[in-house]
Amino acid sequence: QMFRSNSIIKKNGSIGKMDWGVLKPDQYNDWINLRDPNYQNYPCIAGEKDSPFLSNAVGISTNRDIWVSGFSKKAVLANTQKLINNYNVELKKNGGKGKKSDMRDPSKIKWTRGLDNKFKKGEKLSFNSQNIRLEMYRPFVKKWLMYDKAVV
């Protein structure tokens, strides 16, 4: 592509002398790779009775990605261990009394409804480094995930 562009510029002498076309988006606001007009008639492949896929699942939703997901396996393990340790320290001080913790420092614990419920019941968390998994975070993006029900 670049060589082609260079030869077009050379041929015209400068970009100021070039005949520029106007890009016009179609009715779907596509202006590059205009879609097939039959697109809306394609069969649905997810979420229907005869479809090969049962649902349009979003995948794993952790509610605390910065604690349990990342590019460095070592950092994910350390962050998860820190979260669990901080939780267990707070649990020992104030947990199991049927109410949420008053400590809401997000640099120590990322609270969620599930974690609040564990705290209210006095449930201790345990760290298991064997629960780390390689995940496909987004297409072509691999990350490490602490795949543990207690912290995900």
JSON list of C-alpha atoms in Angstrom, two decimals:
[
{"chain": "A", "resi": 1, "resn": "GLN", "atom": "CA", "xyz": [0.00, 0.00, 0.00]},
{"chain": "A", "resi": 2, "resn": "MET", "atom": "CA", "xyz": [2.71, 2.49, 0.93]},
{"chain": "A", "resi": 3, "resn": "PHE", "atom": "CA", "xyz": [4.60, 2.03, -2.33]},
{"chain": "A", "resi": 4, "resn": "ARG", "atom": "CA", "xyz": [1.39, 2.55, -4.25]},
{"chain": "A", "resi": 5, "resn": "SER", "atom": "CA", "xyz": [0.67, 5.78, -2.33]},
{"chain": "A", "resi": 6, "resn": "ASN", "atom": "CA", "xyz": [4.21, 7.03, -2.93]},
{"chain": "A", "resi": 7, "resn": "SER", "atom": "CA", "xyz": [3.92, 6.44, -6.67]},
{"chain": "A", "resi": 8, "resn": "ILE", "atom": "CA", "xyz": [0.58, 8.30, -6.78]},
{"chain": "A", "resi": 9, "resn": "ILE", "atom": "CA", "xyz": [2.11, 11.28, -4.98]},
{"chain": "A", "resi": 10, "resn": "LYS", "atom": "CA", "xyz": [5.16, 11.21, -7.27]},
{"chain": "A", "resi": 11, "resn": "LYS", "atom": "CA", "xyz": [2.94, 11.09, -10.34]},
{"chain": "A", "resi": 12, "resn": "ASN", "atom": "CA", "xyz": [0.95, 14.15, -9.19]},
{"chain": "A", "resi": 13, "resn": "GLY", "atom": "CA", "xyz": [3.94, 16.08, -7.91]},
{"chain": "A", "resi": 14, "resn": "SER", "atom": "CA", "xyz": [2.29, 16.90, -4.56]},
{"chain": "A", "resi": 15, "resn": "ILE", "atom": "CA", "xyz": [-0.79, 16.02, -2.58]},
{"chain": "A", "resi": 16, "resn": "GLY", "atom": "CA", "xyz": [-2.25, 19.45, -3.37]},
{"chain": "A", "resi": 17, "resn": "LYS", "atom": "CA", "xyz": [-2.58, 18.53, -7.06]},
{"chain": "A", "resi": 18, "resn": "MET", "atom": "CA", "xyz": [-4.25, 15.18, -6.45]},
{"chain": "A", "resi": 19, "resn": "ASP", "atom": "CA", "xyz": [-7.86, 14.49, -7.34]},
{"chain": "A", "resi": 20, "resn": "TRP", "atom": "CA", "xyz": [-9.40, 13.44, -4.03]},
{"chain": "A", "resi": 21, "resn": "GLY", "atom": "CA", "xyz": [-12.53, 11.30, -3.92]},
{"chain": "A", "resi": 22, "resn": "VAL", "atom": "CA", "xyz": [-15.26, 11.78, -1.33]},
{"chain": "A", "resi": 23, "resn": "LEU", "atom": "CA", "xyz": [-16.00, 8.94, 1.04]},
{"chain": "A", "resi": 24, "resn": "LYS", "atom": "CA", "xyz": [-19.72, 8.54, 1.58]},
{"chain": "A", "resi": 25, "resn": "PRO", "atom": "CA", "xyz": [-20.91, 6.21, 4.35]},
{"chain": "A", "resi": 26, "resn": "ASP", "atom": "CA", "xyz": [-23.80, 3.88, 3.60]},
{"chain": "A", "resi": 27, "resn": "GLN", "atom": "CA", "xyz": [-27.06, 3.77, 5.58]},
{"chain": "A", "resi": 28, "resn": "TYR", "atom": "CA", "xyz": [-25.23, 1.90, 8.41]},
{"chain": "A", "resi": 29, "resn": "ASN", "atom": "CA", "xyz": [-22.47, 4.56, 8.55]},
{"chain": "A", "resi": 30, "resn": "ASP", "atom": "CA", "xyz": [-19.93, 2.13, 7.12]},
{"chain": "A", "resi": 31, "resn": "TRP", "atom": "CA", "xyz": [-17.39, 3.83, 4.86]},
{"chain": "A", "resi": 32, "resn": "ILE", "atom": "CA", "xyz": [-14.63, 1.23, 4.79]},
{"chain": "A", "resi": 33, "resn": "ASN", "atom": "CA", "xyz": [-15.47, -2.37, 3.85]},
{"chain": "A", "resi": 34, "resn": "LEU", "atom": "CA", "xyz": [-19.10, -1.65, 3.12]},
{"chain": "A", "resi": 35, "resn": "ARG", "atom": "CA", "xyz": [-21.26, -4.46, 4.41]},
{"chain": "A", "resi": 36, "resn": "ASP", "atom": "CA", "xyz": [-23.21, -6.91, 2.32]},
{"chain": "A", "resi": 37, "resn": "PRO", "atom": "CA", "xyz": [-26.76, -5.56, 1.85]},
{"chain": "A", "resi": 38, "resn": "ASN", "atom": "CA", "xyz": [-28.05, -9.05, 2.77]},
{"chain": "A", "resi": 39, "resn": "TYR", "atom": "CA", "xyz": [-26.33, -8.91, 6.20]},
{"chain": "A", "resi": 40, "resn": "GLN", "atom": "CA", "xyz": [-29.60, -8.44, 8.11]},
{"chain": "A", "resi": 41, "resn": "ASN", "atom": "CA", "xyz": [-30.93, -11.63, 6.50]},
{"chain": "A", "resi": 42, "resn": "TYR", "atom": "CA", "xyz": [-28.04, -13.86, 7.64]},
{"chain": "A", "resi": 43, "resn": "PRO", "atom": "CA", "xyz": [-29.13, -16.60, 10.07]},
{"chain": "A", "resi": 44, "resn": "CYS", "atom": "CA", "xyz": [-28.53, -15.90, 13.75]},
{"chain": "A", "resi": 45, "resn": "ILE", "atom": "CA", "xyz": [-25.96, -18.26, 15.25]},
{"chain": "A", "resi": 46, "resn": "ALA", "atom": "CA", "xyz": [-26.52, -17.52, 18.95]},
{"chain": "A", "resi": 47, "resn": "GLY", "atom": "CA", "xyz": [-29.40, -17.49, 21.36]},
{"chain": "A", "resi": 48, "resn": "GLU", "atom": "CA", "xyz": [-32.00, -19.21, 19.15]},
{"chain": "A", "resi": 49, "resn": "LYS", "atom": "CA", "xyz": [-33.53, -22.68, 19.33]},
{"chain": "A", "resi": 50, "resn": "ASP", "atom": "CA", "xyz": [-31.57, -24.26, 16.48]},
{"chain": "A", "resi": 51, "resn": "SER", "atom": "CA", "xyz": [-28.40, -22.24, 16.92]},
{"chain": "A", "resi": 52, "resn": "PRO", "atom": "CA", "xyz": [-25.05, -23.91, 17.64]},
{"chain": "A", "resi": 53, "resn": "PHE", "atom": "CA", "xyz": [-24.44, -21.42, 20.47]},
{"chain": "A", "resi": 54, "resn": "LEU", "atom": "CA", "xyz": [-26.88, -21.19, 23.36]},
{"chain": "A", "resi": 55, "resn": "SER", "atom": "CA", "xyz": [-26.22, -17.62, 24.45]},
{"chain": "A", "resi": 56, "resn": "ASN", "atom": "CA", "xyz": [-24.26, -14.45, 23.93]},
{"chain": "A", "resi": 57, "resn": "ALA", "atom": "CA", "xyz": [-22.24, -14.81, 27.12]},
{"chain": "A", "resi": 58, "resn": "VAL", "atom": "CA", "xyz": [-19.88, -11.99, 28.09]},
{"chain": "A", "resi": 59, "resn": "GLY", "atom": "CA", "xyz": [-17.37, -14.41, 29.56]},
{"chain": "A", "resi": 60, "resn": "ILE", "atom": "CA", "xyz": [-15.93, -14.04, 33.04]},
{"chain": "A", "resi": 61, "resn": "SER", "atom": "CA", "xyz": [-16.90, -10.91, 34.93]},
{"chain": "A", "resi": 62, "resn": "THR", "atom": "CA", "xyz": [-14.67, -10.50, 37.97]},
{"chain": "A", "resi": 63, "resn": "ASN", "atom": "CA", "xyz": [-15.72, -7.06, 39.24]},
{"chain": "A", "resi": 64, "resn": "ARG", "atom": "CA", "xyz": [-12.10, -6.73, 40.37]},
{"chain": "A", "resi": 65, "resn": "ASP", "atom": "CA", "xyz": [-9.92, -7.15, 37.27]},
{"chain": "A", "resi": 66, "resn": "ILE", "atom": "CA", "xyz": [-7.04, -5.07, 38.67]},
{"chain": "A", "resi": 67, "resn": "TRP", "atom": "CA", "xyz": [-6.72, -7.54, 41.55]},
{"chain": "A", "resi": 68, "resn": "VAL", "atom": "CA", "xyz": [-7.15, -10.89, 39.83]},
{"chain": "A", "resi": 69, "resn": "SER", "atom": "CA", "xyz": [-6.23, -10.37, 36.16]},
{"chain": "A", "resi": 70, "resn": "GLY", "atom": "CA", "xyz": [-3.10, -9.14, 34.42]},
{"chain": "A", "resi": 71, "resn": "PHE", "atom": "CA", "xyz": [-0.26, -9.76, 31.99]},
{"chain": "A", "resi": 72, "resn": "SER", "atom": "CA", "xyz": [2.17, -10.86, 34.68]},
{"chain": "A", "resi": 73, "resn": "LYS", "atom": "CA", "xyz": [1.46, -14.21, 36.36]},
{"chain": "A", "resi": 74, "resn": "LYS", "atom": "CA", "xyz": [3.65, -13.19, 39.31]},
{"chain": "A", "resi": 75, "resn": "ALA", "atom": "CA", "xyz": [1.78, -9.89, 39.77]},
{"chain": "A", "resi": 76, "resn": "VAL", "atom": "CA", "xyz": [-1.65, -11.56, 39.60]},
{"chain": "A", "resi": 77, "resn": "LEU", "atom": "CA", "xyz": [-0.62, -14.07, 42.25]},
{"chain": "A", "resi": 78, "resn": "ALA", "atom": "CA", "xyz": [0.79, -11.28, 44.48]},
{"chain": "A", "resi": 79, "resn": "ASN", "atom": "CA", "xyz": [-2.27, -9.03, 44.05]},
{"chain": "A", "resi": 80, "resn": "THR", "atom": "CA", "xyz": [-4.68, -11.86, 44.80]},
{"chain": "A", "resi": 81, "resn": "GLN", "atom": "CA", "xyz": [-2.67, -12.89, 47.86]},
{"chain": "A", "resi": 82, "resn": "LYS", "atom": "CA", "xyz": [-2.71, -9.26, 49.07]},
{"chain": "A", "resi": 83, "resn": "LEU", "atom": "CA", "xyz": [-6.49, -8.97, 48.57]},
{"chain": "A", "resi": 84, "resn": "ILE", "atom": "CA", "xyz": [-7.12, -12.21, 50.45]},
{"chain": "A", "resi": 85, "resn": "ASN", "atom": "CA", "xyz": [-4.73, -11.29, 53.28]},
{"chain": "A", "resi": 86, "resn": "ASN", "atom": "CA", "xyz": [-6.31, -7.84, 53.66]},
{"chain": "A", "resi": 87, "resn": "TYR", "atom": "CA", "xyz": [-9.78, -9.38, 53.69]},
{"chain": "A", "resi": 88, "resn": "ASN", "atom": "CA", "xyz": [-8.84, -11.98, 56.31]},
{"chain": "A", "resi": 89, "resn": "VAL", "atom": "CA", "xyz": [-7.25, -9.33, 58.56]},
{"chain": "A", "resi": 90, "resn": "GLU", "atom": "CA", "xyz": [-10.43, -7.25, 58.35]},
{"chain": "A", "resi": 91, "resn": "LEU", "atom": "CA", "xyz": [-12.57, -10.35, 58.89]},
{"chain": "A", "resi": 92, "resn": "LYS", "atom": "CA", "xyz": [-10.65, -11.19, 62.06]},
{"chain": "A", "resi": 93, "resn": "LYS", "atom": "CA", "xyz": [-11.23, -7.65, 63.41]},
{"chain": "A", "resi": 94, "resn": "ASN", "atom": "CA", "xyz": [-14.89, -7.12, 62.54]},
{"chain": "A", "resi": 95, "resn": "GLY", "atom": "CA", "xyz": [-16.35, -10.01, 60.52]},
{"chain": "A", "resi": 96, "resn": "GLY", "atom": "CA", "xyz": [-19.17, -12.44, 61.11]},
{"chain": "A", "resi": 97, "resn": "LYS", "atom": "CA", "xyz": [-21.51, -9.99, 62.79]},
{"chain": "A", "resi": 98, "resn": "GLY", "atom": "CA", "xyz": [-24.10, -9.87, 60.02]},
{"chain": "A", "resi": 99, "resn": "LYS", "atom": "CA", "xyz": [-23.03, -6.50, 58.66]},
{"chain": "A", "resi": 100, "resn": "LYS", "atom": "CA", "xyz": [-20.64, -5.09, 56.08]},
{"chain": "A", "resi": 101, "resn": "SER", "atom": "CA", "xyz": [-17.15, -3.95, 56.94]},
{"chain": "A", "resi": 102, "resn": "ASP", "atom": "CA", "xyz": [-16.72, -0.23, 57.56]},
{"chain": "A", "resi": 103, "resn": "MET", "atom": "CA", "xyz": [-13.26, -0.42, 55.97]},
{"chain": "A", "resi": 104, "resn": "ARG", "atom": "CA", "xyz": [-13.87, 0.51, 52.31]},
{"chain": "A", "resi": 105, "resn": "ASP", "atom": "CA", "xyz": [-10.33, 1.35, 51.18]},
{"chain": "A", "resi": 106, "resn": "PRO", "atom": "CA", "xyz": [-10.17, 0.20, 47.51]},
{"chain": "A", "resi": 107, "resn": "SER", "atom": "CA", "xyz": [-6.37, -0.03, 47.71]},
{"chain": "A", "resi": 108, "resn": "LYS", "atom": "CA", "xyz": [-6.79, -2.88, 50.22]},
{"chain": "A", "resi": 109, "resn": "ILE", "atom": "CA", "xyz": [-10.00, -4.67, 49.20]},
{"chain": "A", "resi": 110, "resn": "LYS", "atom": "CA", "xyz": [-12.33, -4.36, 46.21]},
{"chain": "A", "resi": 111, "resn": "TRP", "atom": "CA", "xyz": [-15.65, -5.09, 47.87]},
{"chain": "A", "resi": 112, "resn": "THR", "atom": "CA", "xyz": [-18.52, -6.69, 45.97]},
{"chain": "A", "resi": 113, "resn": "ARG", "atom": "CA", "xyz": [-21.90, -7.94, 47.12]},
{"chain": "A", "resi": 114, "resn": "GLY", "atom": "CA", "xyz": [-20.56, -11.51, 47.21]},
{"chain": "A", "resi": 115, "resn": "LEU", "atom": "CA", "xyz": [-17.54, -10.56, 49.31]},
{"chain": "A", "resi": 116, "resn": "ASP", "atom": "CA", "xyz": [-19.74, -8.46, 51.62]},
{"chain": "A", "resi": 117, "resn": "ASN", "atom": "CA", "xyz": [-21.97, -11.51, 52.15]},
{"chain": "A", "resi": 118, "resn": "LYS", "atom": "CA", "xyz": [-18.97, -13.71, 52.99]},
{"chain": "A", "resi": 119, "resn": "PHE", "atom": "CA", "xyz": [-17.80, -11.07, 55.45]},
{"chain": "A", "resi": 120, "resn": "LYS", "atom": "CA", "xyz": [-21.20, -10.87, 57.12]},
{"chain": "A", "resi": 121, "resn": "LYS", "atom": "CA", "xyz": [-21.16, -14.66, 57.61]},
{"chain": "A", "resi": 122, "resn": "GLY", "atom": "CA", "xyz": [-17.56, -14.67, 58.84]},
{"chain": "A", "resi": 123, "resn": "GLU", "atom": "CA", "xyz": [-16.24, -16.76, 55.94]},
{"chain": "A", "resi": 124, "resn": "LYS", "atom": "CA", "xyz": [-12.46, -16.78, 55.65]},
{"chain": "A", "resi": 125, "resn": "LEU", "atom": "CA", "xyz": [-10.82, -16.76, 52.22]},
{"chain": "A", "resi": 126, "resn": "SER", "atom": "CA", "xyz": [-7.94, -19.04, 51.33]},
{"chain": "A", "resi": 127, "resn": "PHE", "atom": "CA", "xyz": [-5.31, -18.53, 48.64]},
{"chain": "A", "resi": 128, "resn": "ASN", "atom": "CA", "xyz": [-4.62, -21.31, 46.17]},
{"chain": "A", "resi": 129, "resn": "SER", "atom": "CA", "xyz": [-1.98, -20.50, 43.55]},
{"chain": "A", "resi": 130, "resn": "GLN", "atom": "CA", "xyz": [-3.14, -23.52, 41.51]},
{"chain": "A", "resi": 131, "resn": "ASN", "atom": "CA", "xyz": [-6.27, -21.58, 40.52]},
{"chain": "A", "resi": 132, "resn": "ILE", "atom": "CA", "xyz": [-4.43, -19.27, 38.12]},
{"chain": "A", "resi": 133, "resn": "ARG", "atom": "CA", "xyz": [-5.35, -19.71, 34.45]},
{"chain": "A", "resi": 134, "resn": "LEU", "atom": "CA", "xyz": [-4.35, -18.21, 31.14]},
{"chain": "A", "resi": 135, "resn": "GLU", "atom": "CA", "xyz": [-7.39, -16.42, 29.72]},
{"chain": "A", "resi": 136, "resn": "MET", "atom": "CA", "xyz": [-8.28, -14.88, 26.38]},
{"chain": "A", "resi": 137, "resn": "TYR", "atom": "CA", "xyz": [-9.13, -11.44, 27.75]},
{"chain": "A", "resi": 138, "resn": "ARG", "atom": "CA", "xyz": [-10.04, -9.98, 24.38]},
{"chain": "A", "resi": 139, "resn": "PRO", "atom": "CA", "xyz": [-9.36, -11.33, 20.92]},
{"chain": "A", "resi": 140, "resn": "PHE", "atom": "CA", "xyz": [-5.59, -11.75, 20.61]},
{"chain": "A", "resi": 141, "resn": "VAL", "atom": "CA", "xyz": [-4.93, -10.57, 24.21]},
{"chain": "A", "resi": 142, "resn": "LYS", "atom": "CA", "xyz": [-3.83, -13.26, 26.66]},
{"chain": "A", "resi": 143, "resn": "LYS", "atom": "CA", "xyz": [-3.79, -12.45, 30.37]},
{"chain": "A", "resi": 144, "resn": "TRP", "atom": "CA", "xyz": [-3.51, -14.36, 33.62]},
{"chain": "A", "resi": 145, "resn": "LEU", "atom": "CA", "xyz": [-6.63, -14.79, 35.74]},
{"chain": "A", "resi": 146, "resn": "MET", "atom": "CA", "xyz": [-6.98, -16.02, 39.31]},
{"chain": "A", "resi": 147, "resn": "TYR", "atom": "CA", "xyz": [-9.92, -18.29, 38.58]},
{"chain": "A", "resi": 148, "resn": "ASP", "atom": "CA", "xyz": [-11.14, -18.74, 42.14]},
{"chain": "A", "resi": 149, "resn": "LYS", "atom": "CA", "xyz": [-14.83, -18.41, 42.99]},
{"chain": "A", "resi": 150, "resn": "ALA", "atom": "CA", "xyz": [-13.98, -16.65, 46.25]},
{"chain": "A", "resi": 151, "resn": "VAL", "atom": "CA", "xyz": [-12.31, -13.68, 44.54]},
{"chain": "A", "resi": 152, "resn": "VAL", "atom": "CA", "xyz": [-13.70, -13.60, 40.97]}
]
